[in-house]
């Protein structure tokens, strides 16, 4: 049962890390001189879109392995 709990914790923590990186946004604004156009503001993930993809893919793999290990450990439990 300890293995099931441990792998569940790994899956939950990995998911929380991915959600944190997805939610942590930064924004920047380039102000134009008065009368010379408009200000431009952008926002996005702090680690950038490619970094977020990498973190998301690694997180998905870790969760998939954790789920696989949970199923294996659950089946091995004595009934």
Coordinates of C-alpha atoms in Angstrom, one line a residue:
X1 CA 0.0 0.0 0.0
X2 CA 2.9 2.3 0.7
X3 CA 3.9 2.2 -3.0
X4 CA 0.4 3.2 -4.1
X5 CA 0.5 6.2 -1.8
X6 CA 4.0 7.2 -2.9
X7 CA 3.3 7.0 -6.6
X8 CA 0.0 8.9 -6.0
X9 CA 2.0 11.6 -4.3
X10 CA 4.5 11.7 -7.3
X11 CA 1.6 12.1 -9.7
X12 CA -0.1 14.8 -7.7
X13 CA 3.1 16.8 -7.1
X14 CA 4.1 16.6 -10.8
X15 CA 0.6 17.9 -11.8
X16 CA 0.9 20.7 -9.3
X17 CA 4.3 21.7 -10.7
X18 CA 3.0 21.8 -14.2
X19 CA 0.0 23.8 -13.2
X20 CA 2.3 26.3 -11.3
X21 CA 4.4 26.9 -14.3
X22 CA 1.4 27.3 -16.5
X23 CA -0.3 29.8 -14.2
X24 CA 2.9 31.8 -13.4
X25 CA 2.6 34.5 -16.0
X26 CA 4.7 37.6 -16.7
X27 CA 3.8 40.6 -18.7
X28 CA 5.6 43.5 -20.2
X29 CA 4.6 46.7 -21.8
X30 CA 6.4 48.9 -24.3
X31 CA 5.0 52.4 -23.9
X32 CA 5.0 54.7 -26.9
X33 CA 5.7 58.3 -26.7
X34 CA 2.6 60.4 -26.3
X35 CA 1.0 61.0 -29.8
X36 CA 3.3 58.5 -31.5
X37 CA 1.3 55.3 -31.5
X38 CA -0.1 52.9 -29.0
X39 CA 1.5 51.0 -26.2
X40 CA 2.0 47.3 -26.7
X41 CA 1.6 44.9 -23.9
X42 CA 2.3 41.1 -23.9
X43 CA 2.0 38.4 -21.4
X44 CA 2.9 34.7 -21.3
X45 CA 4.4 32.0 -19.2
X46 CA 7.5 33.0 -17.2
X47 CA 9.5 30.1 -18.8
X48 CA 8.2 30.9 -22.3
X49 CA 5.9 28.8 -24.4
X50 CA 8.6 26.3 -25.5
X51 CA 9.6 25.9 -21.9
X52 CA 6.0 25.3 -20.8
X53 CA 5.7 22.6 -23.6
X54 CA 8.8 20.9 -22.2
X55 CA 7.5 21.0 -18.6
X56 CA 4.1 19.8 -19.7
X57 CA 5.4 16.9 -21.7
X58 CA 7.8 15.8 -18.9
X59 CA 5.0 16.2 -16.4
X60 CA 2.6 14.0 -18.6
X61 CA 5.3 11.3 -18.9
X62 CA 5.9 11.3 -15.1
X63 CA 2.2 11.1 -14.4
X64 CA 1.8 8.3 -16.9
X65 CA 4.6 6.3 -15.3
X66 CA 3.1 7.0 -11.9
X67 CA -0.3 5.8 -13.0
X68 CA 1.3 2.6 -14.4
X69 CA 3.2 2.0 -11.2
X70 CA 0.0 2.6 -9.1
X71 CA -1.9 0.0 -11.2
X72 CA 1.0 -2.5 -10.9
X73 CA 1.3 -1.9 -7.1
X74 CA -2.5 -2.1 -6.6
X75 CA -2.7 -5.5 -8.5
X76 CA 0.2 -6.8 -6.3
X77 CA -1.6 -6.1 -3.1
X78 CA -2.9 -9.2 -1.3
X79 CA -6.6 -9.6 -1.3

